[in-house]
Coordinates of C-alpha atoms in Angstrom, one line a residue:
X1 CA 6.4 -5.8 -52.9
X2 CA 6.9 -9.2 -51.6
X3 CA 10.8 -9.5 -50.0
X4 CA 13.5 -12.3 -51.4
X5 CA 12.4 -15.9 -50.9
X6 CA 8.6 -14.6 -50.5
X7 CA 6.1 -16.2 -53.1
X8 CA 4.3 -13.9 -55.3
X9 CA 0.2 -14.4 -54.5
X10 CA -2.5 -13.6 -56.2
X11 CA -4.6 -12.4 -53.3
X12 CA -5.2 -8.9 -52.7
X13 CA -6.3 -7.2 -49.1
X14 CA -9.0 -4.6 -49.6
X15 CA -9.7 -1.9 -46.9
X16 CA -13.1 0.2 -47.4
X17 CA -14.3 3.2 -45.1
X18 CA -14.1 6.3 -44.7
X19 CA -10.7 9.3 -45.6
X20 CA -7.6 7.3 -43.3
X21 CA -6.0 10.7 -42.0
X22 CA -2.3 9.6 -40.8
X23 CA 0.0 11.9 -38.9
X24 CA 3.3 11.5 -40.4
X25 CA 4.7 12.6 -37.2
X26 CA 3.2 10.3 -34.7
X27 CA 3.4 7.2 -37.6
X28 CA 7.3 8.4 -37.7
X29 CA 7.8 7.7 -33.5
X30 CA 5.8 4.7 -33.9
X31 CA 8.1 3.5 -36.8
X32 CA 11.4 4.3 -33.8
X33 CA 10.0 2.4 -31.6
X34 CA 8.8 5.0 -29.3
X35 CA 6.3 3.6 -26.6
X36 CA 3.1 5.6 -26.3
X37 CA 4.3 7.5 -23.1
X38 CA 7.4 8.6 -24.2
X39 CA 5.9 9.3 -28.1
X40 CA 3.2 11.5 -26.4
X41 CA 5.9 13.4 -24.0
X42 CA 8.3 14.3 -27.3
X43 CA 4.9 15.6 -28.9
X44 CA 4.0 17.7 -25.8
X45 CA 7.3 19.1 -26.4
X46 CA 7.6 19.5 -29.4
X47 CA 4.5 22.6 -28.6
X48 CA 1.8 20.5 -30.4
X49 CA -0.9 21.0 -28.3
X50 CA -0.1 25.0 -28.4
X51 CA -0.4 25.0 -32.3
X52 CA -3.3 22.7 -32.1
X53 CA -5.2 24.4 -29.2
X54 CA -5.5 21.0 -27.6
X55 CA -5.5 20.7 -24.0
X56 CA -3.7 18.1 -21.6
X57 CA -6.7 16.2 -20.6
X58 CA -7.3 15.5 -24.5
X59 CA -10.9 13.2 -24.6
X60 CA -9.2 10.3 -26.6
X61 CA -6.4 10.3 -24.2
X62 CA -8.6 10.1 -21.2
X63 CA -11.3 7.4 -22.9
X64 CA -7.7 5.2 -23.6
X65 CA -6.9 5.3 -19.6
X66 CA -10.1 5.1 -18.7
X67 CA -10.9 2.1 -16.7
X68 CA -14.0 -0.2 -15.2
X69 CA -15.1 -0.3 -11.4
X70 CA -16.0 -3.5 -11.8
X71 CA -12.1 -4.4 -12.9
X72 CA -10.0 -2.2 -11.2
X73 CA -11.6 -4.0 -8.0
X74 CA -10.5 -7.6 -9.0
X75 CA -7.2 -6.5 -9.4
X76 CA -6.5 -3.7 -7.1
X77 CA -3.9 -4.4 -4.5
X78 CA -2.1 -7.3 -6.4
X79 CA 1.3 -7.2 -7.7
X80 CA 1.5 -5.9 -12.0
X81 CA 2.7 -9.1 -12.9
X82 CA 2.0 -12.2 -15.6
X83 CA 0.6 -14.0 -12.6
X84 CA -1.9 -11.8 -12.0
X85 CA -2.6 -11.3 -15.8
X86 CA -2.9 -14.9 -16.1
X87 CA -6.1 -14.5 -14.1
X88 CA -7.8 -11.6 -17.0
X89 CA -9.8 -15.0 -18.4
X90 CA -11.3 -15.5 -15.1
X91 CA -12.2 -11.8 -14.2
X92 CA -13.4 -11.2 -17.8
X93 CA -15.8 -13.5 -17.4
X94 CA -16.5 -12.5 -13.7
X95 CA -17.1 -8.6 -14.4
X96 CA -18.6 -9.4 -18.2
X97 CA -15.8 -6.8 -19.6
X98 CA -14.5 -8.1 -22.8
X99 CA -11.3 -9.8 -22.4
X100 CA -9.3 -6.9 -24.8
X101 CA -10.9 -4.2 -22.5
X102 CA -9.5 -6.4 -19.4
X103 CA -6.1 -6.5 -21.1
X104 CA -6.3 -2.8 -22.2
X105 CA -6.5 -1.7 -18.5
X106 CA -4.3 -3.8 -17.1
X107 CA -1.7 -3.3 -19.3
X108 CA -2.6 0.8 -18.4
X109 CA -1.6 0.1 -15.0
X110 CA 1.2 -1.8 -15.5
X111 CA 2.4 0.6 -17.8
X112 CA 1.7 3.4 -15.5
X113 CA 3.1 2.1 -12.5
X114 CA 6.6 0.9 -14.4
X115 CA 7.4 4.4 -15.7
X116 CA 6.3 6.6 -12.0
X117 CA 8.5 3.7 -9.5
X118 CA 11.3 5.5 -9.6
X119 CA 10.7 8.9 -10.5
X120 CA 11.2 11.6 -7.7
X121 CA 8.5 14.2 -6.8
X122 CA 4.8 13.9 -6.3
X123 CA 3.6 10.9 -7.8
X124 CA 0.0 12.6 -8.6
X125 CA 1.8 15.3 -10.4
X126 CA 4.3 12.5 -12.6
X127 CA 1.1 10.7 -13.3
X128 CA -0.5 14.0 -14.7
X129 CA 2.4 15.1 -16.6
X130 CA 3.7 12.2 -18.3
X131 CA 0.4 10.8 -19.2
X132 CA -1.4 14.2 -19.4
X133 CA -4.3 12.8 -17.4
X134 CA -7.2 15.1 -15.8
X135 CA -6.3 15.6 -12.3
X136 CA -9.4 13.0 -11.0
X137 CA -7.9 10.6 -13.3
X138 CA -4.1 10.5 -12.0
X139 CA -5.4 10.7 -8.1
X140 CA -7.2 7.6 -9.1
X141 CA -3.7 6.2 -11.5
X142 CA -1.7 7.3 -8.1
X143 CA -4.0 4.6 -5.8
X144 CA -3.6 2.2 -7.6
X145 CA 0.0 2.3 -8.0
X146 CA 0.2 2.9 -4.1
X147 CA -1.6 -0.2 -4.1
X148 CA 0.3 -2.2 -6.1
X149 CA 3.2 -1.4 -5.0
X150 CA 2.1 -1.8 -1.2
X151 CA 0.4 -4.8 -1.8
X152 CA -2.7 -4.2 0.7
X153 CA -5.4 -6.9 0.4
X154 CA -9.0 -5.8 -1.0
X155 CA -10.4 -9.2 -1.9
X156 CA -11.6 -10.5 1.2
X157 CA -15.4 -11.1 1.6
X158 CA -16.0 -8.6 4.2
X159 CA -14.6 -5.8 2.0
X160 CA -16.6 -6.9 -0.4
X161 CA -18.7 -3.5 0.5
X162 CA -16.3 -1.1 -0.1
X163 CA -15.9 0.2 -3.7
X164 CA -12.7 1.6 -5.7
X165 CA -13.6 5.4 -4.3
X166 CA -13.2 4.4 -1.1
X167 CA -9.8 2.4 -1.4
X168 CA -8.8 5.9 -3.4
X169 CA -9.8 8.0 -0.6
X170 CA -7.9 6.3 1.6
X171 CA -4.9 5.7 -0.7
X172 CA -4.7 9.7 -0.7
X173 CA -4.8 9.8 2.9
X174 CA -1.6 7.9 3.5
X175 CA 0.1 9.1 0.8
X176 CA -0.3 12.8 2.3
X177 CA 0.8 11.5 5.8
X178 CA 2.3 8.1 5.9
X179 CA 4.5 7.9 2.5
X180 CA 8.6 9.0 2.6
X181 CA 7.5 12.3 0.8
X182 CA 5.1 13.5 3.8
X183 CA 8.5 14.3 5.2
X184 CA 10.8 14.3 3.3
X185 CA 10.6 16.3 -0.7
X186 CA 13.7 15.0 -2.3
X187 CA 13.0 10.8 -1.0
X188 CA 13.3 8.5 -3.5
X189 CA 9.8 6.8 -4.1
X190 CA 8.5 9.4 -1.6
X191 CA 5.1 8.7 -2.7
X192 CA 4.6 5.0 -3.2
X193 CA 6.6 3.5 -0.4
X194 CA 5.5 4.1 3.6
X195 CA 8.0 5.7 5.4
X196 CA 9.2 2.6 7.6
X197 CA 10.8 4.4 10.1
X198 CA 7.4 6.0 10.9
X199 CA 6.0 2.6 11.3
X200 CA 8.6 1.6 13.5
X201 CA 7.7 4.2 15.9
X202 CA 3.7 3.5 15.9
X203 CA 5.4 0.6 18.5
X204 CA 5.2 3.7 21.2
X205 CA 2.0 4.0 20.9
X206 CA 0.8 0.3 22.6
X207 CA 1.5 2.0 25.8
X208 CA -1.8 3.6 25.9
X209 CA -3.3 0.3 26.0
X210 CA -0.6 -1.5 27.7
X211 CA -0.4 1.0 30.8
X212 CA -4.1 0.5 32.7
X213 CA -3.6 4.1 34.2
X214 CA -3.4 5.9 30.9
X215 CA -5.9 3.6 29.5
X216 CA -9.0 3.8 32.4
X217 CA -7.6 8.1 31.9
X218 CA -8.2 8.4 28.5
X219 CA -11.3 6.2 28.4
X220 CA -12.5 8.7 31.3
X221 CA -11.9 12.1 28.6
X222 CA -13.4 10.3 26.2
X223 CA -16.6 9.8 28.1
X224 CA -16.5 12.9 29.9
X225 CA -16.9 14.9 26.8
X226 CA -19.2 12.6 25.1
X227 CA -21.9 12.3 27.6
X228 CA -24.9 12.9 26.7
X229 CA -23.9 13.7 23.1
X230 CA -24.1 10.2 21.7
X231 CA -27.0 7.8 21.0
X232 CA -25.0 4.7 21.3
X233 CA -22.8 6.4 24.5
X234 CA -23.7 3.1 26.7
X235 CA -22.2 1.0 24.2
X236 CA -19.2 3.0 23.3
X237 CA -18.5 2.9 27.1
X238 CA -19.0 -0.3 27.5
X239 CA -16.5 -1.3 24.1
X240 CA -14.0 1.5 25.0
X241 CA -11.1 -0.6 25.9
X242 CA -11.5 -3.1 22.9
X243 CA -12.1 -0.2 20.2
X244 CA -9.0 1.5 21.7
X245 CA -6.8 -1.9 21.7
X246 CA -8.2 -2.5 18.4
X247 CA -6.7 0.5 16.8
X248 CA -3.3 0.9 18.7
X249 CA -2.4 -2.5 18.3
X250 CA -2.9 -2.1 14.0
X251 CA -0.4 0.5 14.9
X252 CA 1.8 -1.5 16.6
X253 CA 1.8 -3.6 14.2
X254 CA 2.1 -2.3 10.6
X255 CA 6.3 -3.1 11.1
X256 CA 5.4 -6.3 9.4
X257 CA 4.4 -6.8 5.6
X258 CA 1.8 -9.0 6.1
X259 CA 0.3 -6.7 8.8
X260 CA 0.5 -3.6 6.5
X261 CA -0.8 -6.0 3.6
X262 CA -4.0 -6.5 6.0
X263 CA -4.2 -3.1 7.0
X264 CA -8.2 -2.5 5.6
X265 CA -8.9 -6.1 6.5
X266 CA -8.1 -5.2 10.2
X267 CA -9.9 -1.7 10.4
X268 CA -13.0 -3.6 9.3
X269 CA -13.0 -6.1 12.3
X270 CA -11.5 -4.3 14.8
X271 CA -13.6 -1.0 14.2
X272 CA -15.9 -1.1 11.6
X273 CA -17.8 -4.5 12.2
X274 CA -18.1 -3.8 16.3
X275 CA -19.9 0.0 15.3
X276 CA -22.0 -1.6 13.0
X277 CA -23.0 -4.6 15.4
X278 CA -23.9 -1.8 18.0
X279 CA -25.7 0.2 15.5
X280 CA -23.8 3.3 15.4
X281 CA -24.6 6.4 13.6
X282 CA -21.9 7.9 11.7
X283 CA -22.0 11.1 13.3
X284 CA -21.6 9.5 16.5
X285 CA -18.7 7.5 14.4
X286 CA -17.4 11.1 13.7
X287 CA -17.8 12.5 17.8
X288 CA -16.3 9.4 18.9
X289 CA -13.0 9.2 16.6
X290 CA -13.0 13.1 16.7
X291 CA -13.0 12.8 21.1
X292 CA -11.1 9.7 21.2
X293 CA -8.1 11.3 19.0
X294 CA -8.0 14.9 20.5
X295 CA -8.2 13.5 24.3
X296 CA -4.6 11.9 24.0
X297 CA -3.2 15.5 24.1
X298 CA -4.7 15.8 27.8
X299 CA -2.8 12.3 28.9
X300 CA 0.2 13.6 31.0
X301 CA 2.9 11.1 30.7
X302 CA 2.4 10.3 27.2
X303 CA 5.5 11.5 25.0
X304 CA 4.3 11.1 21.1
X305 CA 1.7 13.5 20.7
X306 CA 2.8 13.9 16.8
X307 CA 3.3 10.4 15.9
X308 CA -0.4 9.9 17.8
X309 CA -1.4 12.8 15.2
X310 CA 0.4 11.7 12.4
X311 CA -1.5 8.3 12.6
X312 CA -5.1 8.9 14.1
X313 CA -5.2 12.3 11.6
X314 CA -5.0 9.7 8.4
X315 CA -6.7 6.6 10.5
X316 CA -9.7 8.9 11.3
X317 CA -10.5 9.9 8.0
X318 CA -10.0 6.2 6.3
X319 CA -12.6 5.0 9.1
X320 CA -15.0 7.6 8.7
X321 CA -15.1 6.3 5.1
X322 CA -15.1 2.7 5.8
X323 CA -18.0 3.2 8.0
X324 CA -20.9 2.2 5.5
X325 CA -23.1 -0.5 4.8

């Protein structure tokens, strides 16, 4: 029934297909204004999924959050914002997803990251709960917020290479090790923001480069142990010192945005592309990080054996994954 002022037509809208089931329930949120988050955590409570014998990783629910490699790749790393969805024409055309499917997702990950910012906890676990996502599927919601919200650049041609798992894998890495809630439960954000006084102190570390002493005495561990286990052991002895400055001074460096913004962009030059130029196997990747890391804790002198840990345990395992064609 047409309201006051609205002119009476003659035209009539005709919808055929199949039964239309509507839940009163869910159509009665919608009507309130409850976005789909908060309409789907009211449900959950409400024991719906009990009575219905549903589980938490419901199919539809996981097909809706779903998202392309080809996408989350163009946008991963950049700030949730109209800017960036100002640029879903050009990527749309770019990946061949359908502009609503582009729109769809990123509106999923903006939605995603606005609700988890400033919840406490685990931000997997918030992920899982809110949005009753399979565990897979909130690891890989949780690296892209961590992403977003650290900004790190994955556009660049020469990490080109490396695909959305990989980011991910890293992404868990640091937030085990290197985010507020590695040491501390109760921290605000502990999951999405680096803990910046832990950065600060990865300044220490330069002085295993910096001092010549420590530097000839670590490179002599490293080839101690190593001789005669690695194929490429003339080269890594001969690239030693520029490996080693390579990866302390990313350390020394990550007090900076920009520097933490680059972070992936400077483990590819400064460790990736040099192995690869010289042809190194990634098990001899594996014996050298494995050496180089352990063979600190034999350097007398040298007082930050846990921040060393702290940083080489996550670095290790992001360049271990980095380390492919």
């Amino acid at each position: 029934r047409p309201g006051p002022g609205v002119a009476m037509t003659s035209e009539l809208d005709i919808f055929v297909g199949n039964t239309t089931l509507i839940d009163e329930d869910v159509y009665r949120l919608w009507l309130d204004g409850y976005s789909v988050s908060d309409a789907v955590a009211l449900r959950v409570r409400s024991g719906i999924l009990e009575q219905t014998g549903a589980t938490a990783a419901a199919l539809l629910i996981e097909r809706y959050y779903a998202f392309d490699e080809a996408f989350v790749r163009e946008v991963l790393g950049k700030k949730l914002s109209k800017g960036t969805k100002k640029d879903l024409d050009d990527i749309s055309t770019k990946t061949g997803i359908t502009l609503k499917s582009c729109r769809r997702q990123f509106d999923n990950f903006k939605r995603v990251f606005k609700v988890v910012e400033e919840m406490r906890g685990s931000l997997v676990d918030n992920i899982q709960q809110h949005f009753l996502l399979s565990d897979r599927l909130a690891r890989d919601y949780a690296a892209i917020v961590f992403f977003a919200n650290n900004r790190f650049e994955t556009g660049k041609k020469k990490l080109q290479y490396l695909s959305f798992g990989d980011f991910a894998f890293c992404a868990e890495l640091m937030i085990q090790n290197w985010t507020l809630g590695a040491v501390d439960p109760q921290a605000d954000d502990m999951d999405m923001d680096l803990d910046k006084e832990f950065l600060q102190d990865l300044k220490e570390l330069k002085v295993l480069v910096a001092d010549k002493d420590l530097l000839d005495l670590h490179k002599s561990l490293v080839c101690t142990a190593l001789r005669g286990k690695l194929g490429v052991f003339s080269e890594m002895e001969a690239n030693f010192k520029n490996l080693s400055r390579g990866l302390v001074n990313v350390a020394a460096k990550l007090t900076h945005n920009k520097d933490v913004r680059d972070l992936f962009v400077d483990l590819v030059e400064k460790f990736v592309e040099p192995c690869r130029s010289d042809h190194w196997p990634l098990n001899d990747v594996r014996l050298f990080l494995n050496q180089y890391s352990a063979s600190v804790h034999s350097l007398d002198g040298f007082r930050h054996q846990a921040l060393w840990d702290r940083y080489m345990g996550t670095l290790r395992g992001c360049l271990l994954r980095l380390c492919h064609d």
